[in-house]
Tab-separated table of C-alpha atoms and ligand atoms in Angstrom:
chain	number	residue	atom	x	y	z
A	79	MET	CA	91.267	-132.306	-52.259
A	80	ARG	CA	90.193	-135.469	-50.470
A	81	ILE	CA	89.917	-135.387	-46.693
A	82	GLY	CA	89.935	-138.183	-44.224
A	83	VAL	CA	88.820	-137.188	-40.843
A	84	LEU	CA	89.649	-139.335	-37.616
A	85	ILE	CA	87.149	-139.071	-34.772
A	86	SER	CA	86.752	-140.778	-31.324
A	87	GLY	CA	83.512	-139.268	-30.039
A	88	ARG	CA	81.002	-136.367	-30.291
A	89	GLY	CA	82.180	-135.118	-33.565
A	90	SER	CA	81.387	-131.416	-33.278
A	91	ASN	CA	84.622	-130.407	-35.113
A	92	LEU	CA	83.758	-132.903	-37.803
A	93	ALA	CA	80.347	-131.253	-38.450
A	94	ALA	CA	82.241	-127.897	-38.607
A	95	LEU	CA	84.429	-129.330	-41.285
A	96	ILE	CA	81.652	-131.023	-43.182
A	97	ARG	CA	79.774	-127.404	-43.177
A	98	ALA	CA	82.863	-125.871	-44.365
A	99	CYS	CA	83.200	-128.296	-47.224
A	100	ALA	CA	79.676	-127.312	-48.245
A	101	GLU	CA	80.568	-123.642	-48.858
A	102	PRO	CA	81.006	-122.591	-52.269
A	103	GLY	CA	84.553	-122.553	-53.587
A	104	PHE	CA	85.763	-124.874	-50.672
A	105	ARG	CA	88.128	-127.130	-52.580
A	106	GLY	CA	88.184	-130.002	-50.083
A	107	ARG	CA	85.760	-132.803	-49.764
A	108	ILE	CA	85.487	-135.418	-46.895
A	109	ALA	CA	85.931	-138.831	-48.598
A	110	LEU	CA	85.985	-140.989	-45.299
A	111	VAL	CA	85.433	-140.428	-41.685
A	112	ILE	CA	87.063	-143.198	-39.454
A	113	SER	CA	86.217	-143.610	-35.820
A	114	ASN	CA	88.393	-145.896	-33.401
A	115	ARG	CA	85.234	-146.338	-31.257
A	116	PRO	CA	82.323	-148.088	-32.766
A	117	ASN	CA	79.580	-145.916	-30.703
A	118	ALA	CA	81.245	-142.399	-31.572
A	119	GLU	CA	78.364	-139.843	-32.138
A	120	GLY	CA	80.212	-138.469	-34.860
A	121	LEU	CA	79.686	-141.265	-37.073
A	122	ALA	CA	75.939	-140.649	-37.252
A	123	ILE	CA	76.722	-137.073	-38.193
A	124	ALA	CA	78.838	-138.085	-41.167
A	125	GLU	CA	76.282	-140.670	-42.258
A	126	ARG	CA	73.381	-138.075	-42.184
A	127	ALA	CA	75.879	-135.883	-44.508
A	128	GLY	CA	76.184	-139.128	-46.826
A	129	ILE	CA	79.935	-139.291	-45.920
A	130	PRO	CA	81.410	-142.931	-46.075
A	131	THR	CA	82.252	-143.992	-42.448
A	132	LEU	CA	84.406	-146.809	-41.102
A	133	THR	CA	84.929	-147.970	-37.487
A	134	ILE	CA	88.447	-149.428	-36.782
A	135	ASP	CA	88.219	-150.496	-33.360
A	136	HIS	CA	91.664	-150.247	-31.628
A	137	LYS	CA	90.622	-153.137	-29.259
A	138	ASN	CA	90.567	-155.633	-32.241
A	139	PHE	CA	94.490	-154.837	-32.816
A	140	ALA	CA	97.265	-156.344	-30.969
A	141	SER	CA	99.531	-153.485	-31.438
A	142	ARG	CA	99.455	-149.631	-32.111
A	143	GLU	CA	101.523	-150.486	-35.245
A	144	THR	CA	98.830	-152.920	-36.818
A	145	PHE	CA	95.885	-150.605	-36.097
A	146	ASP	CA	97.890	-147.753	-37.689
A	147	ALA	CA	98.634	-149.780	-40.661
A	148	GLU	CA	94.747	-150.760	-41.023
A	149	LEU	CA	94.039	-147.097	-40.766
A	150	ASP	CA	96.659	-146.078	-43.238
A	151	ARG	CA	95.375	-148.730	-45.695
A	152	ALA	CA	91.754	-147.577	-45.256
A	153	LEU	CA	92.717	-143.764	-45.731
A	154	ARG	CA	94.609	-144.613	-48.868
A	155	ALA	CA	92.049	-146.973	-50.417
A	156	ALA	CA	89.663	-143.956	-50.232
A	157	GLY	CA	92.277	-141.919	-51.921
A	158	VAL	CA	92.645	-139.475	-49.054
A	159	GLU	CA	95.417	-136.900	-49.383
A	160	LEU	CA	94.947	-134.908	-46.109
A	161	VAL	CA	94.115	-136.312	-42.707
A	162	CYS	CA	92.548	-134.163	-40.201
A	163	ASN	CA	92.208	-135.250	-36.608
A	164	ALA	CA	89.229	-134.153	-34.902
A	165	GLY	CA	88.850	-135.158	-31.417
A	166	PHE	CA	90.777	-138.336	-32.192
A	167	MET	CA	92.025	-139.731	-28.903
A	168	ARG	CA	94.520	-142.525	-30.040
A	169	ILE	CA	98.444	-141.628	-30.080
A	170	LEU	CA	99.635	-142.373	-33.383
A	171	SER	CA	102.664	-144.426	-34.254
A	172	ASP	CA	105.928	-142.358	-35.466
A	173	GLY	CA	105.596	-144.726	-38.523
A	174	PHE	CA	102.319	-143.506	-39.216
A	175	VAL	CA	103.089	-140.056	-38.547
A	176	GLU	CA	105.846	-139.635	-40.832
A	177	LYS	CA	103.869	-141.312	-43.712
A	178	TRP	CA	101.478	-138.547	-43.438
A	179	ARG	CA	103.963	-135.752	-42.713
A	180	ASN	CA	102.822	-132.340	-43.745
A	181	HIS	CA	99.413	-133.960	-44.699
A	182	GLN	CA	97.780	-134.458	-41.398
A	183	LEU	CA	96.279	-131.783	-39.169
A	184	ASN	CA	94.992	-131.706	-35.531
A	185	ILE	CA	93.225	-129.523	-33.297
A	186	HIS	CA	94.243	-128.955	-29.752
A	187	PRO	CA	92.010	-127.012	-27.393
A	188	SER	CA	94.734	-124.642	-25.991
A	189	LEU	CA	97.332	-122.096	-27.158
A	190	LEU	CA	99.969	-124.561	-27.848
A	191	PRO	CA	102.679	-125.120	-26.522
A	192	ALA	CA	100.501	-124.401	-23.349
A	193	PHE	CA	98.583	-127.159	-21.929
A	194	LYS	CA	99.675	-130.342	-24.175
A	195	GLY	CA	97.646	-133.531	-23.490
A	196	LEU	CA	94.485	-134.131	-21.531
A	197	HIS	CA	92.280	-132.000	-18.926
A	198	VAL	CA	93.163	-128.927	-20.679
A	199	HIS	CA	90.743	-126.472	-19.428
A	200	LYS	CA	90.782	-127.770	-15.822
A	201	ARG	CA	94.653	-127.158	-15.951
A	202	ALA	CA	94.080	-123.691	-17.661
A	203	LEU	CA	91.840	-122.854	-14.782
A	204	ASP	CA	94.289	-124.013	-12.220
A	205	ALA	CA	97.253	-122.218	-13.611
A	206	GLY	CA	95.081	-118.877	-13.633
A	207	VAL	CA	95.595	-117.810	-17.218
A	208	ARG	CA	93.462	-115.018	-18.295
A	209	ILE	CA	93.626	-116.064	-22.160
A	210	THR	CA	93.310	-119.490	-23.529
A	211	GLY	CA	92.388	-120.880	-26.985
A	212	CYS	CA	92.760	-123.320	-29.674
A	213	THR	CA	95.509	-124.416	-32.216
A	214	VAL	CA	95.359	-126.119	-35.593
A	215	HIS	CA	98.816	-127.716	-36.366
A	216	PHE	CA	100.512	-130.173	-38.565
A	217	VAL	CA	101.021	-133.541	-36.891
A	218	ARG	CA	104.359	-134.704	-35.569
A	219	PRO	CA	105.310	-137.770	-33.699
A	220	GLU	CA	105.502	-135.935	-30.251
A	221	MET	CA	101.994	-135.374	-28.947
A	222	ASP	CA	100.264	-131.946	-29.719
A	223	GLU	CA	103.626	-130.802	-31.238
A	224	GLY	CA	104.124	-129.755	-34.991
A	225	PRO	CA	104.156	-126.513	-36.884
A	226	ILE	CA	101.211	-124.228	-36.086
A	227	VAL	CA	98.792	-123.054	-38.768
A	228	ALA	CA	96.348	-121.057	-36.889
A	229	GLN	CA	95.471	-119.963	-33.162
A	230	ALA	CA	92.372	-118.350	-31.664
A	231	ALA	CA	92.386	-116.706	-28.415
A	232	VAL	CA	89.613	-117.204	-25.769
A	233	PRO	CA	89.327	-115.397	-22.669
A	234	VAL	CA	88.885	-116.989	-19.446
A	235	LEU	CA	86.013	-115.172	-17.464
A	236	PRO	CA	85.542	-115.074	-13.884
A	237	GLY	CA	83.333	-117.883	-12.507
A	238	ASP	CA	84.434	-120.238	-15.430
A	239	THR	CA	84.422	-123.776	-14.669
A	240	ALA	CA	86.222	-126.313	-16.961
A	241	GLU	CA	83.012	-127.000	-18.738
A	242	THR	CA	81.860	-123.396	-19.575
A	243	LEU	CA	85.472	-122.872	-20.567
A	244	ALA	CA	85.477	-125.758	-22.924
A	245	ALA	CA	82.234	-124.648	-24.469
A	246	ARG	CA	83.603	-121.129	-25.050
A	247	VAL	CA	86.814	-122.730	-26.677
A	248	LEU	CA	84.781	-125.287	-28.681
A	249	GLU	CA	82.884	-122.423	-30.335
A	250	ALA	CA	86.301	-120.943	-31.429
A	251	GLU	CA	87.579	-124.378	-32.701
A	252	HIS	CA	84.618	-124.618	-35.012
A	253	LYS	CA	85.603	-121.411	-36.613
A	254	LEU	CA	89.425	-121.846	-36.571
A	255	TYR	CA	89.290	-125.560	-37.989
A	256	PRO	CA	87.723	-124.629	-40.977
A	257	LEU	CA	89.734	-121.458	-41.598
A	258	ALA	CA	93.258	-123.476	-41.267
A	259	LEU	CA	91.966	-126.228	-43.248
A	260	LYS	CA	91.211	-123.927	-46.292
A	261	LEU	CA	94.487	-122.373	-46.159
A	262	VAL	CA	96.139	-125.608	-46.470
A	263	ILE	CA	94.060	-127.025	-49.075
A	264	ASP	CA	94.438	-123.650	-51.347
A	265	GLY	CA	98.307	-123.855	-50.652
A	266	ARG	CA	98.189	-120.746	-48.615
A	267	ALA	CA	99.916	-122.358	-45.616
A	268	ARG	CA	103.172	-124.300	-46.262
A	269	VAL	CA	105.681	-125.748	-44.079
A	270	THR	CA	109.271	-124.396	-44.520
A	271	ASP	CA	111.990	-125.357	-41.939
A	272	GLU	CA	109.327	-126.601	-39.486
A	273	ARG	CA	107.504	-123.294	-39.631
A	274	VAL	CA	104.202	-122.739	-41.331
A	275	VAL	CA	104.546	-119.835	-43.822
A	276	LEU	CA	101.371	-118.199	-44.721
A	277	ILE	CA	100.936	-117.083	-48.717
A	278	ASP	CA	98.722	-114.491	-49.604
A	279	ALA	CA	96.634	-113.778	-52.767
A	280	VAL	CA	99.607	-112.154	-54.475
A	281	GLY	CA	102.124	-114.727	-53.361
A	282	ALA	CA	103.555	-112.701	-50.600
A	283	GLU	CA	104.915	-114.832	-47.590
A	284	THR	CA	104.226	-114.046	-43.779
A	285	PRO	CA	105.113	-116.239	-41.025
A	286	ALA	CA	102.109	-118.265	-39.353
A	287	PRO	CA	100.216	-118.919	-37.307
A	288	LEU	CA	97.148	-116.923	-38.679
A	289	PHE	CA	96.022	-115.345	-35.407
A	290	VAL	CA	92.214	-115.052	-34.759
A	291	PRO	CA	91.198	-112.506	-31.930
A	292	ALA	CA	89.647	-113.118	-28.905
A	293	VAL	CA	86.227	-114.982	-29.233
A	294	GLN	CA	83.884	-113.720	-26.354
B	546	GRF	C1	87.697	-130.886	-29.181
B	546	GRF	O1	87.857	-130.007	-28.063
B	546	GRF	C2	89.149	-131.096	-29.719
B	546	GRF	O2	89.977	-130.008	-29.657
B	546	GRF	C3	89.906	-132.119	-28.784
B	546	GRF	O3	88.707	-133.027	-28.378
B	546	GRF	C4	87.486	-132.175	-28.626
B	546	GRF	C5	86.790	-132.964	-29.717
B	546	GRF	O4	85.240	-132.547	-29.653
B	546	GRF	N1	90.821	-132.700	-29.339
B	546	GRF	P1	84.388	-132.939	-30.873
B	546	GRF	O5	84.490	-134.571	-30.920
B	546	GRF	O6	85.039	-132.317	-32.252
B	546	GRF	O7	83.139	-132.443	-30.533
């Protein structure tokens, strides 16, 4: 399956997906990495792995819709079948999201539906939660909503700052995203009635999300 990855910055989740695609038996291959920021560090990661990259700078577009139309055109031109948002910091128009319905994944650094949006780790600390984590879900027009494929739990430890907590969650993200992507690529995670159903090796169905226990 041909995957398109959308990034805006550092690209550590992209790096995790690149590593996963190199594993034997992984049936996905990253066909294109698109950044909306010309200086995103993730672009160099893709280039070093020999993956085609493209910058589509949102500042060059008059509207969200024209930017999204160019994104869609580039993904389709590369034969992309599944889009993975990996630290992509643009809100996508409803039209784009609907075109890729059930063919677009996102990773968010919290246990959704808690702490949607930005400054997630500071908000988790301010709220005094003991457990946080990360979520991979299919994308829907509402930000950080959509059927959940997999979640990993991460403890909040005494003395954590937003930075130390972010680093611990990021480590879990790097495990969770490849795992969730593999389920989707292998047809083992399917959306039914806006919930993800997991299908095991003998075809038995269980409700998602796949749960990954706490990463210390
Ligand atoms: C990750 O924490 C991701 O969950 C969030 O933004 C961060 C991106 O990091 N949406 P990276 O660019 O993958 O290193």
